Coordinates of C-alpha atoms in Angstrom, one line a residue:
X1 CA -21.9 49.7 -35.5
X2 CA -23.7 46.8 -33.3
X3 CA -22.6 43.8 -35.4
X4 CA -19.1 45.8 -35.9
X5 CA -18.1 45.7 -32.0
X6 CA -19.8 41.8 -32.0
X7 CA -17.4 41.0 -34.6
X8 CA -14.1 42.6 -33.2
X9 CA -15.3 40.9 -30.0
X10 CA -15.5 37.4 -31.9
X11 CA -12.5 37.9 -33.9
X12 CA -10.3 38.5 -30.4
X13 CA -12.0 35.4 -28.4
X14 CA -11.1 33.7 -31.7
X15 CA -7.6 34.3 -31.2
X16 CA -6.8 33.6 -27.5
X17 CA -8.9 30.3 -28.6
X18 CA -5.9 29.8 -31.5
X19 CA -2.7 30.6 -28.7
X20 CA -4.4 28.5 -25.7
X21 CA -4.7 25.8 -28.4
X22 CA -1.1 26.4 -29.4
X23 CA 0.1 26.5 -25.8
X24 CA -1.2 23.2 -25.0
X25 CA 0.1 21.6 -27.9
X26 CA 3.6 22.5 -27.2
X27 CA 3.5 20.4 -24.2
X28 CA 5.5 17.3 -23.2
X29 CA 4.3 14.3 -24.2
X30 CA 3.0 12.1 -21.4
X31 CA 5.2 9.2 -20.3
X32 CA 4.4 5.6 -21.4
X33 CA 6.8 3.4 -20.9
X34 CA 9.0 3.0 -17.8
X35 CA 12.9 3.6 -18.0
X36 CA 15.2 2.1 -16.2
X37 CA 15.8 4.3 -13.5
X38 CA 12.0 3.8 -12.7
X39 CA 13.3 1.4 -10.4
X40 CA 14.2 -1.7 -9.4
X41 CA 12.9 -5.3 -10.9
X42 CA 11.3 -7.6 -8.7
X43 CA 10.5 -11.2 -9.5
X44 CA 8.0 -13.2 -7.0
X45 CA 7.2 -16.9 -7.6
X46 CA 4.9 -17.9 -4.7
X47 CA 5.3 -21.9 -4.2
X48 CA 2.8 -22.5 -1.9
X49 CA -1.2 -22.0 -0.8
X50 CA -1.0 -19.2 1.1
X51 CA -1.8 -15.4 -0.2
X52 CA 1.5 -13.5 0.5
X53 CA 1.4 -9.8 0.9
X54 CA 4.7 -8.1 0.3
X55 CA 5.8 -4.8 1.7
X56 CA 8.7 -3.0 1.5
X57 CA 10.3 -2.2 5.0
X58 CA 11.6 1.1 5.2
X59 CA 13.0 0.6 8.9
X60 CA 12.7 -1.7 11.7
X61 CA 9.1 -1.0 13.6
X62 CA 7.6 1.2 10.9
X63 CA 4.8 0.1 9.0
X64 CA 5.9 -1.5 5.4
X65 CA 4.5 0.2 2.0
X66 CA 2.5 -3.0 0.4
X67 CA 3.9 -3.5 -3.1
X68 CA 2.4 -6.6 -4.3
X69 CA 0.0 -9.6 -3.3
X70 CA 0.9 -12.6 -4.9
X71 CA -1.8 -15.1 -4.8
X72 CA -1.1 -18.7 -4.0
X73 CA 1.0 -20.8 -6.4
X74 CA 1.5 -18.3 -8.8
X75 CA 4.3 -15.4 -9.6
X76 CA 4.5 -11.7 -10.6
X77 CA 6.6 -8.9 -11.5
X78 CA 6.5 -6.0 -9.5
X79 CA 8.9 -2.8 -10.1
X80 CA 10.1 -1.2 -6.3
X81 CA 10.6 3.0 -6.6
X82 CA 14.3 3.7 -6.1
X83 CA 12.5 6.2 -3.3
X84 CA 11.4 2.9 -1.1
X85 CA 14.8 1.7 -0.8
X86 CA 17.2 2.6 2.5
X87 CA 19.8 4.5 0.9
X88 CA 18.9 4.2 -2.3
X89 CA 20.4 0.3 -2.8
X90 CA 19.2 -1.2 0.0
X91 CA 16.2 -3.2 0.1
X92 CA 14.2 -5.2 2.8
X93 CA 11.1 -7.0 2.6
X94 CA 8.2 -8.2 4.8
X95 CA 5.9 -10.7 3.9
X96 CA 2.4 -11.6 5.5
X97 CA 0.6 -15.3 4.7
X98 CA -3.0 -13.5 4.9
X99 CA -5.4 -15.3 6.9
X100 CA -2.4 -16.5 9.2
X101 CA -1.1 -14.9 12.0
X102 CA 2.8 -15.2 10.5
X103 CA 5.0 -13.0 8.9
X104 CA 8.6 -12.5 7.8
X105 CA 11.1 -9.7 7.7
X106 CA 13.4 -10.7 5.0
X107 CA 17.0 -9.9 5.6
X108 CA 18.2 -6.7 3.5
X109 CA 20.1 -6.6 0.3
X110 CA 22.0 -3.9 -1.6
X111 CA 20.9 -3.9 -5.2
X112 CA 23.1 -2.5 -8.1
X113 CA 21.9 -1.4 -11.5
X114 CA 22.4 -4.8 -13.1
X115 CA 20.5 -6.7 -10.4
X116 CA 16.8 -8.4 -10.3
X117 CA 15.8 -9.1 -6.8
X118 CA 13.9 -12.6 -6.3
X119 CA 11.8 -13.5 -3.7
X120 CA 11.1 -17.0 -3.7
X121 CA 7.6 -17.8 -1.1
X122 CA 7.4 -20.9 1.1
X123 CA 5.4 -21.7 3.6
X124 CA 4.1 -24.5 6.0
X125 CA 0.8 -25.9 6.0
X126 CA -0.2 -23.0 8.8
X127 CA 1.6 -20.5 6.6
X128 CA 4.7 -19.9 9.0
X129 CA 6.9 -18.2 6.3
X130 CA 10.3 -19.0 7.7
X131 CA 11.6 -21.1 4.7
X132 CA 11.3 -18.0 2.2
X133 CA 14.4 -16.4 0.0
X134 CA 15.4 -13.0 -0.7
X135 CA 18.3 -12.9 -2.9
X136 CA 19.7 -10.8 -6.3
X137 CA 20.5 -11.9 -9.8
X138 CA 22.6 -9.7 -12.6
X139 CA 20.4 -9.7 -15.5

């Protein structure tokens, strides 16, 4: 009678083992790869020595959410959340040359779906980062 209620007991833990296992195979499968909605491409070539980080400016005085730092002479490609930009198309950038004391506030840009936005860095040799471009390309 013992090993008869030890076995019932097994046999139903067995089962809720089976539908829990079931339950989590049925499950979406986890995202890999980004879609396009994702967000919107941006391409970075830094042309000079400086470190540049790069925020995204959500409104005049507020503090910037830091997307990227590109390192000097090199490039990268960063993908900005839809949910960053000011009405959903616009987009405005502020860079800081780090170790300097400049930084600039690019002017804003509406993006469409077909667009890449570019940011090309220059700087001077005391990393004043007026000479910088923000503009859009269709792919």
């Amino acid at each position: 009678m013992l090993m008869s209620k030890f076995v019932r007991r097994a046999g139903r833990w067995a089962a809720a083992l089976v539908v829990v296992a079931a339950a989590a195979g049925c499950r979406p499968a986890a995202r890999t790869a980004a879609t396009p909605d994702d967000g919107v491409p941006l391409v970075i070539t830094n042309h000079d020595y400086f470190d540049v980080g790069v925020y995204v400016q959500a409104a005049e005085g507020v503090q910037g959410y830091r997307i990227a730092t590109v390192t000097g002479f090199s490039s990268a490609k960063v993908t900005v959340r839809r949910s960053l930009l000011e009405r959903g198309s616009s987009l405005t950038l502020m860079l800081h040359a780090i170790g300097t004391a400049y930084s600039w506030t690019s002017p804003s840009i509406v993006l469409y779906s077909d667009d890449v936005a570019r940011l090309d860095i220059y700087s001077d040799a005391n990393g004043d980062l007026h000479r910088c471009a923000f503009y859009t390309r269709s792919m």
